[in-house]
PDB file of C-alpha atoms in Angstrom:
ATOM      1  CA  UNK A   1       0.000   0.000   0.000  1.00 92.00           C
ATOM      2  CA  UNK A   2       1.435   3.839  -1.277  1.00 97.00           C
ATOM      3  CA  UNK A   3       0.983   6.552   1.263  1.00 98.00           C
ATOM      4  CA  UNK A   4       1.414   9.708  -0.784  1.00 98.00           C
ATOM      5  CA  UNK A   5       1.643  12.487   1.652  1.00 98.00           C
ATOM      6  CA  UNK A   6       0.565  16.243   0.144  1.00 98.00           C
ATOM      7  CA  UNK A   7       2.023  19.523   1.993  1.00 98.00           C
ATOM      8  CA  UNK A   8       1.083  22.761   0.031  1.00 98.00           C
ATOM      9  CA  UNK A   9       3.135  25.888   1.057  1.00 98.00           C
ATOM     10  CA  UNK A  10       3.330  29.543   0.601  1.00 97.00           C
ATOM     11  CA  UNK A  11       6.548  31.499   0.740  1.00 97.00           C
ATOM     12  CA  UNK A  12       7.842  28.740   3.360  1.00 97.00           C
ATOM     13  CA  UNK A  13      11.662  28.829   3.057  1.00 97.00           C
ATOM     14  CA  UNK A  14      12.059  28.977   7.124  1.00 96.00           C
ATOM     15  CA  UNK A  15      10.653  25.553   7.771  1.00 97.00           C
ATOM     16  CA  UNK A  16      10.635  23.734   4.673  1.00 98.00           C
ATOM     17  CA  UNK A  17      13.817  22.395   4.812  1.00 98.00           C
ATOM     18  CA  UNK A  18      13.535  21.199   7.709  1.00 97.00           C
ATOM     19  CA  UNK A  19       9.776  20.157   7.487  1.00 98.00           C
ATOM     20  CA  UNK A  20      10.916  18.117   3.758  1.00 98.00           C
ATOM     21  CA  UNK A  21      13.977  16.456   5.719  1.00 98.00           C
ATOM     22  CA  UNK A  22      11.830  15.361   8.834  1.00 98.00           C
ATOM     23  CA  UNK A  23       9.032  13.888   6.868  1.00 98.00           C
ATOM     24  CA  UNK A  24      11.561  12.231   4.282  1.00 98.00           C
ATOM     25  CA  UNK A  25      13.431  10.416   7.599  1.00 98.00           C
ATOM     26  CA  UNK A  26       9.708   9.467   9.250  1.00 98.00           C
ATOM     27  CA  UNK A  27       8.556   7.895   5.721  1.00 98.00           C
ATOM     28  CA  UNK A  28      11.753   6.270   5.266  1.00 98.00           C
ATOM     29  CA  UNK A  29      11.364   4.602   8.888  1.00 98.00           C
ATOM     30  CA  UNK A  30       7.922   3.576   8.681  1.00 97.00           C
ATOM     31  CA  UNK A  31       6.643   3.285   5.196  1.00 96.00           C
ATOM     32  CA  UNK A  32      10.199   2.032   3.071  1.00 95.00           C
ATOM     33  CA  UNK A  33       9.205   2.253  -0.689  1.00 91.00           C
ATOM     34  CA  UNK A  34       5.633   3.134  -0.292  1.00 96.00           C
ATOM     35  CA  UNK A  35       5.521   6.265  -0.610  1.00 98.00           C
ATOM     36  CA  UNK A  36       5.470   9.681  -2.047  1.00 98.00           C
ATOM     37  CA  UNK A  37       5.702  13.416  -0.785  1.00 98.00           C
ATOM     38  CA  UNK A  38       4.470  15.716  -2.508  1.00 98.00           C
ATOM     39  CA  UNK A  39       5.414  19.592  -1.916  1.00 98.00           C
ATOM     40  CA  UNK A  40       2.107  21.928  -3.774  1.00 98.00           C
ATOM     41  CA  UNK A  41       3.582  25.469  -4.118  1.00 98.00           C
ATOM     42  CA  UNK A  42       1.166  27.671  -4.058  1.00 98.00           C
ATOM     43  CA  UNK A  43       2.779  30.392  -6.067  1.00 98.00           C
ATOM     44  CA  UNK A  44       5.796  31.194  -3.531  1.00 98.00           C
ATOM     45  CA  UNK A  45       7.789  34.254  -4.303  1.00 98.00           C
ATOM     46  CA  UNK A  46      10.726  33.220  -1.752  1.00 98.00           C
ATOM     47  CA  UNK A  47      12.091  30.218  -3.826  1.00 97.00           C
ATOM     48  CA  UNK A  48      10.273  27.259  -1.534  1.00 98.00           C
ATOM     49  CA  UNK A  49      10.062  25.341  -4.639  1.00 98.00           C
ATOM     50  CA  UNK A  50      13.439  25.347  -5.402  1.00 98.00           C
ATOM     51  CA  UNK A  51      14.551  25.163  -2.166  1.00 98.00           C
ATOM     52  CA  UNK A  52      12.785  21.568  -1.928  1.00 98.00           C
ATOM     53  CA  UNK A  53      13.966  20.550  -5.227  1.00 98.00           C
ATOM     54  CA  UNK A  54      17.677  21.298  -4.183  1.00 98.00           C
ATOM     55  CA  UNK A  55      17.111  18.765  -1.569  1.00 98.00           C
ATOM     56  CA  UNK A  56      16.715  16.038  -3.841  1.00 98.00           C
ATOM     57  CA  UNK A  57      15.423  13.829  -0.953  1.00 98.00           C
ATOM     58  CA  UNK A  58      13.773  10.422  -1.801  1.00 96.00           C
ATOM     59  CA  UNK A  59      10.210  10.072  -3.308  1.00 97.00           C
ATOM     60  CA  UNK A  60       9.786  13.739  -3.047  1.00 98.00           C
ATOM     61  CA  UNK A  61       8.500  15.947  -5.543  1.00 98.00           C
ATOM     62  CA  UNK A  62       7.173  19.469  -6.263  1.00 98.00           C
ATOM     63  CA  UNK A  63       4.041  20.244  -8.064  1.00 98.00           C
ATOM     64  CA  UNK A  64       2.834  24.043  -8.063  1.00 98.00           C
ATOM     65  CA  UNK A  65       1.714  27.180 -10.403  1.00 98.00           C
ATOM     66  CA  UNK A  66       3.269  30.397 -10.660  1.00 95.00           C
ATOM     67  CA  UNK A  67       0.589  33.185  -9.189  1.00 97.00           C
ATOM     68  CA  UNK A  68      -0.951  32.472  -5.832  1.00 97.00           C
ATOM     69  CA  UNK A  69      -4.601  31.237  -5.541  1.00 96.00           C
ATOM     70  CA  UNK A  70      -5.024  30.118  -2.013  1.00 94.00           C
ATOM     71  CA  UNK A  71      -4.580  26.740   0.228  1.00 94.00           C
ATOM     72  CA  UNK A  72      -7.616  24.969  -1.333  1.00 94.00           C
ATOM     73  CA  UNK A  73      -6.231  25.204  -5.205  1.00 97.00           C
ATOM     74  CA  UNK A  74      -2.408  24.048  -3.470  1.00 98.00           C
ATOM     75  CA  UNK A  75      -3.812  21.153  -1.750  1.00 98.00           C
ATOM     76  CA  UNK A  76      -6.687  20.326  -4.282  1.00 98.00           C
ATOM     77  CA  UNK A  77      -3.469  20.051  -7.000  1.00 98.00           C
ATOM     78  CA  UNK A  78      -1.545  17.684  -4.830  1.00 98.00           C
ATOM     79  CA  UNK A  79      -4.076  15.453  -4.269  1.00 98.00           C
ATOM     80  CA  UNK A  80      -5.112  15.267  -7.893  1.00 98.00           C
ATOM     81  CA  UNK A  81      -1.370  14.294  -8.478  1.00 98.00           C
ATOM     82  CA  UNK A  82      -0.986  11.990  -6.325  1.00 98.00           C
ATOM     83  CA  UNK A  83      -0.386   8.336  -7.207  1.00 97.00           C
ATOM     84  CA  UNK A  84      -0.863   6.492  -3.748  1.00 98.00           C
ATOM     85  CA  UNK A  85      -3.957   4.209  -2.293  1.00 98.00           C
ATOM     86  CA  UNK A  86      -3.887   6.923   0.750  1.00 98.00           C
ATOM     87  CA  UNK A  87      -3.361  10.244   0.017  1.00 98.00           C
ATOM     88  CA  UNK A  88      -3.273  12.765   2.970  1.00 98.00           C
ATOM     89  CA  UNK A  89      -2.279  16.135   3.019  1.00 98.00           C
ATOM     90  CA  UNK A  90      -1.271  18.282   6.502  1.00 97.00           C
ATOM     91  CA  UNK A  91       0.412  21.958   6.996  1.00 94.00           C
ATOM     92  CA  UNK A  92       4.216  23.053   5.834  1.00 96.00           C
ATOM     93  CA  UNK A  93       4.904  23.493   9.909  1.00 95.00           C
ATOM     94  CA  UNK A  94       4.274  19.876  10.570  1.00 95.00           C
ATOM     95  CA  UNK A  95       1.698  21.503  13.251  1.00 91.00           C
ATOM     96  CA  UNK A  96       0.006  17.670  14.129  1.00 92.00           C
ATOM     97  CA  UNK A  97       3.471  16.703  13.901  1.00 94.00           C
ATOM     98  CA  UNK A  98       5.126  13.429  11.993  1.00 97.00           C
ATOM     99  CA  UNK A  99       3.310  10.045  14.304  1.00 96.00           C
ATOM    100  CA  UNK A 100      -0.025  11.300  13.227  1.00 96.00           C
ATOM    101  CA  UNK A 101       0.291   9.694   9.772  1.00 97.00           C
ATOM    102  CA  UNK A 102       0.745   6.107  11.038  1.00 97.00           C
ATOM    103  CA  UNK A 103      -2.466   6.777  13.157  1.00 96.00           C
ATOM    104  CA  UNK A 104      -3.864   7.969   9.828  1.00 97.00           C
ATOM    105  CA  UNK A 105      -3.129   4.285   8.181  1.00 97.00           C
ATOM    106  CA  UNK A 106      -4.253   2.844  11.272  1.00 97.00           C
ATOM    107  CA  UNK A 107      -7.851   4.405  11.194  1.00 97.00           C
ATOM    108  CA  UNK A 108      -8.434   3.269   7.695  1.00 98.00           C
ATOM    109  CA  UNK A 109      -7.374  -0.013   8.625  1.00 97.00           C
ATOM    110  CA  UNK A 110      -9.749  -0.029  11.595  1.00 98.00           C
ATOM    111  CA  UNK A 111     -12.699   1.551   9.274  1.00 98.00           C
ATOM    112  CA  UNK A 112     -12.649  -0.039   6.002  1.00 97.00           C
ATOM    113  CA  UNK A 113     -15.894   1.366   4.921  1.00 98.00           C
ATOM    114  CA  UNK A 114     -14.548   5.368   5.279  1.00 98.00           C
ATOM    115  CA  UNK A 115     -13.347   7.126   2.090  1.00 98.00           C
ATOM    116  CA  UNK A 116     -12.632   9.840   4.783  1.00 98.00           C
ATOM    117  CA  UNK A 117     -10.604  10.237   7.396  1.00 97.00           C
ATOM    118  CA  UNK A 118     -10.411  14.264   9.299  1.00 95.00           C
ATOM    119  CA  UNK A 119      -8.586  14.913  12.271  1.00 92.00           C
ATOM    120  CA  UNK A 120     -10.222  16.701  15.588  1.00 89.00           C
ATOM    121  CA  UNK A 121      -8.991  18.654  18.082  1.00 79.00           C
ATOM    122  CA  UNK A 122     -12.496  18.109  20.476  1.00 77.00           C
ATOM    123  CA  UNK A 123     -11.955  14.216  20.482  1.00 79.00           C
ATOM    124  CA  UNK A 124      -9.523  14.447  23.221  1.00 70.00           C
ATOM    125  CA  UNK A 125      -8.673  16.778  26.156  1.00 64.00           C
ATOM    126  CA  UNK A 126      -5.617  17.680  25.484  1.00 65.00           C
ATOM    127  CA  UNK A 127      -6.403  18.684  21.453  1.00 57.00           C
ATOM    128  CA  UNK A 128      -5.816  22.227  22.287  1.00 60.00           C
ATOM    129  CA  UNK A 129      -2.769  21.972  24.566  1.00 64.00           C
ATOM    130  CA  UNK A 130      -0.826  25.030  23.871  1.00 62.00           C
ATOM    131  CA  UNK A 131      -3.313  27.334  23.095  1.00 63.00           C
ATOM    132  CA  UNK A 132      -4.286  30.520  24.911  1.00 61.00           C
ATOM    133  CA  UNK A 133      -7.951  30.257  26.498  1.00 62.00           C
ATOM    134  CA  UNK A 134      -8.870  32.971  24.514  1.00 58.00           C
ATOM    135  CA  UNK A 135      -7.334  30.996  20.859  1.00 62.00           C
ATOM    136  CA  UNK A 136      -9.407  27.883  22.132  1.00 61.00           C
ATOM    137  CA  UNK A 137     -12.158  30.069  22.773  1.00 58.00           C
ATOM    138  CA  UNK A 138     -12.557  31.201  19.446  1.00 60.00           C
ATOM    139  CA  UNK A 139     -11.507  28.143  17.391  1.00 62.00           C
ATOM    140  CA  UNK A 140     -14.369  26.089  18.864  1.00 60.00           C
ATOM    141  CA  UNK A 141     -16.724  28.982  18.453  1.00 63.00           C
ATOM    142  CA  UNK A 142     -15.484  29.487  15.064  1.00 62.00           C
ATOM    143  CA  UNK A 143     -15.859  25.970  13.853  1.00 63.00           C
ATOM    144  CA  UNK A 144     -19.249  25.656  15.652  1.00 67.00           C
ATOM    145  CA  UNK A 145     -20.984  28.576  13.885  1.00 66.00           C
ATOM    146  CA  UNK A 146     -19.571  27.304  10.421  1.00 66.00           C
ATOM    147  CA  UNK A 147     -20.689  23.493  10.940  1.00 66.00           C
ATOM    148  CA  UNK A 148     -24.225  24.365  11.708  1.00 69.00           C
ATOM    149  CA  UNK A 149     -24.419  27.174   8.734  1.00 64.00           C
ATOM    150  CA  UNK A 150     -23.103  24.180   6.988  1.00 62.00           C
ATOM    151  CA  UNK A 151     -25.188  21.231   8.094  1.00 66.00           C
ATOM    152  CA  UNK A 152     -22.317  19.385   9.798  1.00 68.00           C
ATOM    153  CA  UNK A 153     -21.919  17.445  12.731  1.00 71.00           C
ATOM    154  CA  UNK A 154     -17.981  17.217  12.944  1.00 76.00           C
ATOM    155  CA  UNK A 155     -16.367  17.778  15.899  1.00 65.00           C
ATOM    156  CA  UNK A 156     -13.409  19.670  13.899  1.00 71.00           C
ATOM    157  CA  UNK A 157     -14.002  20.843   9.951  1.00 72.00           C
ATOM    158  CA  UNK A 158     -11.352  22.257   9.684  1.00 74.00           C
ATOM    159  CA  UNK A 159      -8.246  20.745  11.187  1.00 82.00           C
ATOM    160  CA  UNK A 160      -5.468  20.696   8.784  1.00 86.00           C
ATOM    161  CA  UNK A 161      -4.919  17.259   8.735  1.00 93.00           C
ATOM    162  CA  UNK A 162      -7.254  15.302   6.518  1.00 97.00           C
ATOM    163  CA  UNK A 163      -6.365  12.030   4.175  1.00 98.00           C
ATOM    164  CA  UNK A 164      -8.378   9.887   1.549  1.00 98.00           C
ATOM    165  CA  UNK A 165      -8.900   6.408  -0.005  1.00 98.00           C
ATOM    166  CA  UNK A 166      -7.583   7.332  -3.446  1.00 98.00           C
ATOM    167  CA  UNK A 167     -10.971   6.340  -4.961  1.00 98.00           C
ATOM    168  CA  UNK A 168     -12.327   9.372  -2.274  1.00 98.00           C
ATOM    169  CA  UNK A 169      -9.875  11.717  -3.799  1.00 98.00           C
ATOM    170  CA  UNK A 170     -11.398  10.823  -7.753  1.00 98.00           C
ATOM    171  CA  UNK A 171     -14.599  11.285  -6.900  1.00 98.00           C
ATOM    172  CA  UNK A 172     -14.274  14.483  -4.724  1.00 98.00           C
ATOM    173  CA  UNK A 173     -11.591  16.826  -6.663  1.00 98.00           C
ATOM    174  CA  UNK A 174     -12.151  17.162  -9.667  1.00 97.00           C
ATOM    175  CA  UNK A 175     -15.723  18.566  -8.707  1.00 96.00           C
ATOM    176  CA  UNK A 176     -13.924  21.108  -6.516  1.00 96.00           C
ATOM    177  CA  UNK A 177     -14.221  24.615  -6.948  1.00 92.00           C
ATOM    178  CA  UNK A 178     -13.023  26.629  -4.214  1.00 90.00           C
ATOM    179  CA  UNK A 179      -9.460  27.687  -3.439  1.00 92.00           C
ATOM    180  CA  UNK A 180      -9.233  29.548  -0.376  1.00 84.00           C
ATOM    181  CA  UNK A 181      -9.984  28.264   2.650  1.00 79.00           C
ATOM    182  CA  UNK A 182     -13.473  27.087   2.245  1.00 82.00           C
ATOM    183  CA  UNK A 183     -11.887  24.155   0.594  1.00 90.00           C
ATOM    184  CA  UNK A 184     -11.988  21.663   3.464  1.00 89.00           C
ATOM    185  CA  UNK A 185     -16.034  22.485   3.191  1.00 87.00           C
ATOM    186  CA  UNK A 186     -16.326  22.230  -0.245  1.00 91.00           C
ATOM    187  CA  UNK A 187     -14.678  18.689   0.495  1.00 94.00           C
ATOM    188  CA  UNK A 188     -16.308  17.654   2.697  1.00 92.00           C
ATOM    189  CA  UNK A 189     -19.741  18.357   1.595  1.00 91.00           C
ATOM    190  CA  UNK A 190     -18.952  16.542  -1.952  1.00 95.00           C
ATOM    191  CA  UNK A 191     -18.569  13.254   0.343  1.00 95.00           C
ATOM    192  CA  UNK A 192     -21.713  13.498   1.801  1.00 91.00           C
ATOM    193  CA  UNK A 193     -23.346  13.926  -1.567  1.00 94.00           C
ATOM    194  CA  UNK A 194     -21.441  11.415  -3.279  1.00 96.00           C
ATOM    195  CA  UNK A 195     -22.062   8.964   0.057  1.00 96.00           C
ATOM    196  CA  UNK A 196     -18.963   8.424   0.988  1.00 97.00           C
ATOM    197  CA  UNK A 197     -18.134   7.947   4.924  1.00 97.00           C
ATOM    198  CA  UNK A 198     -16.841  10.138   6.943  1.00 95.00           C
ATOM    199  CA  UNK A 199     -14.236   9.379   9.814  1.00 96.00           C
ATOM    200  CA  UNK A 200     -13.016  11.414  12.560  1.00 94.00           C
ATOM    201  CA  UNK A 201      -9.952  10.992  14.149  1.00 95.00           C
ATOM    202  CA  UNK A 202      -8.158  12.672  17.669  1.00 93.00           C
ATOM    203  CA  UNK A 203      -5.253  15.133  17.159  1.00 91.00           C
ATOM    204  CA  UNK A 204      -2.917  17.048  18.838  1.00 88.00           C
ATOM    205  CA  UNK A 205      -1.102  20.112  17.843  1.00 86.00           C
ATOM    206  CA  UNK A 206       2.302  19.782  18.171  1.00 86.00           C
ATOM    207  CA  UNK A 207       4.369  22.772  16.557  1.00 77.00           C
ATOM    208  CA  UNK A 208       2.672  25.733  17.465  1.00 62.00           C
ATOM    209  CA  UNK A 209       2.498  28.792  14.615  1.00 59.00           C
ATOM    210  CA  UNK A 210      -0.222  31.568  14.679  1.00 59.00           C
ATOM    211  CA  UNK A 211      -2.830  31.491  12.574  1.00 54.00           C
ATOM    212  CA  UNK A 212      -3.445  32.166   9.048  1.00 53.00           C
ATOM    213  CA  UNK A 213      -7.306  32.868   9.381  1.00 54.00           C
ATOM    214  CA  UNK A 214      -8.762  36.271  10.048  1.00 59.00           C
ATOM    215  CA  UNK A 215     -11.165  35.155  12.401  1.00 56.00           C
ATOM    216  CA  UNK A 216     -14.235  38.067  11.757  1.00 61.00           C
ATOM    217  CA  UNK A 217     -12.820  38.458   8.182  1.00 67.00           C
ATOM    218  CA  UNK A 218     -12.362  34.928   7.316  1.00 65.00           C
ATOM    219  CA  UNK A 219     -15.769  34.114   9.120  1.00 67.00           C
ATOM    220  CA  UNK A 220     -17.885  36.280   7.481  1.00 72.00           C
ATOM    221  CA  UNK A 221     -16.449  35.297   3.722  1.00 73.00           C
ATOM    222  CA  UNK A 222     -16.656  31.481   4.559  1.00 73.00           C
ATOM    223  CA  UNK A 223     -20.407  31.631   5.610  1.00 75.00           C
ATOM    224  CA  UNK A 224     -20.969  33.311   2.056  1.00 77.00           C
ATOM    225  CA  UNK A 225     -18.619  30.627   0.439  1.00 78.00           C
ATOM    226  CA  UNK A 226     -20.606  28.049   2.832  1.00 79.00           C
ATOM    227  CA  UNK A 227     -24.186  28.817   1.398  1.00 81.00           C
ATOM    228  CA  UNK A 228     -23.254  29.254  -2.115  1.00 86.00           C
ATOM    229  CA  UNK A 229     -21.299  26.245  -2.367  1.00 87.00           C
ATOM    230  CA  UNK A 230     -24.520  24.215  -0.185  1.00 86.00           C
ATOM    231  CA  UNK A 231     -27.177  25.417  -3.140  1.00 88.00           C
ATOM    232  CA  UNK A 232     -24.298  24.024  -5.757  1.00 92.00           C
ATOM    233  CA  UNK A 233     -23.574  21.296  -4.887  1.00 92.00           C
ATOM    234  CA  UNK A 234     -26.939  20.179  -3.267  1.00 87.00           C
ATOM    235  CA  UNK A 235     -28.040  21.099  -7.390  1.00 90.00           C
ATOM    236  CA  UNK A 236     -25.497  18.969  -8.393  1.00 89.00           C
ATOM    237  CA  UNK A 237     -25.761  15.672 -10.496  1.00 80.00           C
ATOM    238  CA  UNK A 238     -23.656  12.886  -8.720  1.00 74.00           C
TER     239      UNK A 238
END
């Protein structure tokens, strides 16, 4: 079985070196020939592309586009390029860390029927551990408000740690539309239409960064992105 593992970065050069060598050791250790990393440059004006490629590290490789179009377009193109039977993606700063994509094989294994498998931060107590009360505070509210605008019962939409059967991935993608962060959305309500099953998992974050999300900002544009993208895809053919 081929784990492909999908990171898509922005104007990264301070970590990705480090983020490429760590993940290229941990797949080495636990997955020997069996996999793929794939780095989605999101159209990085520090060099992060090159920088990876100068690496030349085993069964990594760089996919990308030159102008910038937002997290969803990075991560939809690495999973669309992606060759294995999982394919997972999770953040440039390693923030749920490298053990969590062992536990990732592991819950497929234990759930044969998902297609789906999303981390959560409210499966366990210490999810949040790190965070200031008042970062909690407004992550849970955050993802609260924009699961019931969009019909969900998740524990944790959008974690940045999410992986797929490959089949999930084919069926999913190619209908996707959005490329900011509405993406994991977008995703996730194309599963539900299409049937397929849905698995949450327990995380942890382990490397902590702040935030690219504008809380109010980002809030307000992903309820409109939430309600357009519910009356498209709920028109949708399967």
């Amino acid at each position: 079985m081929k784990i492909s593992l999908c990171i898509p970065m922005y104007n990264e050069t301070s970590i990705i070196a480090d983020s490429a060598k760590t993940l290229t050791e941990y797949m080495t250790a636990n997955f020997p020939g069996e996999y793929e990393i794939i780095f989605s440059d999101d159209g990085s004006t520090d060099g992060s592309a090159d920088l990876v490629r100068g690496l030349e590290l085993p069964g990594v490789r760089v996919v990308g586009y030159e102008k910038n179009r937002g997290k969803g377009c990075a991560v939809r193109t690495a999973l669309l390029a992606a060759e294995g039977d999982i394919v997972m993606f999770t953040d440039a700063d390693l923030a749920y860390g490298t053990d969590v994509i062992a536990r990732v094989v592991e819950t497929f294994d234990a759930n044969p029927e998902s297609g789906m498998v999303i981390g959560s931060r409210n499966l366990s107590a210490d999810g949040y551990e790190g965070y200031t009360p008042l970062r909690r505070l407004m992550s849970k509210v955050y993802i609260r408000v924009l699961c019931l605008v969009g019909g969900f019962k998740l524990s944790d939409s959008q974690c940045g740690c999410k992986a797929f059967r490959r089949a999930a991935v084919q069926a999913i993608f190619p209908r996707c539309q959005v490329d900011g962060f509405a993406f994991d959305f977008e995703a996730i309500l194309w599963a539900q239409k299409l049937g397929i099953k849905i698995t949450e998992m327990p995380v942890k974050i382990i490397n902590h960064r702040e935030s690219k999300v504008r809380v109010l900002r980002d809030t307000v544009k992903m309820l409109g992105d939430l309600r357009r993208m519910r009356k498209r895809i709920s028109a949708a053919e399967k």
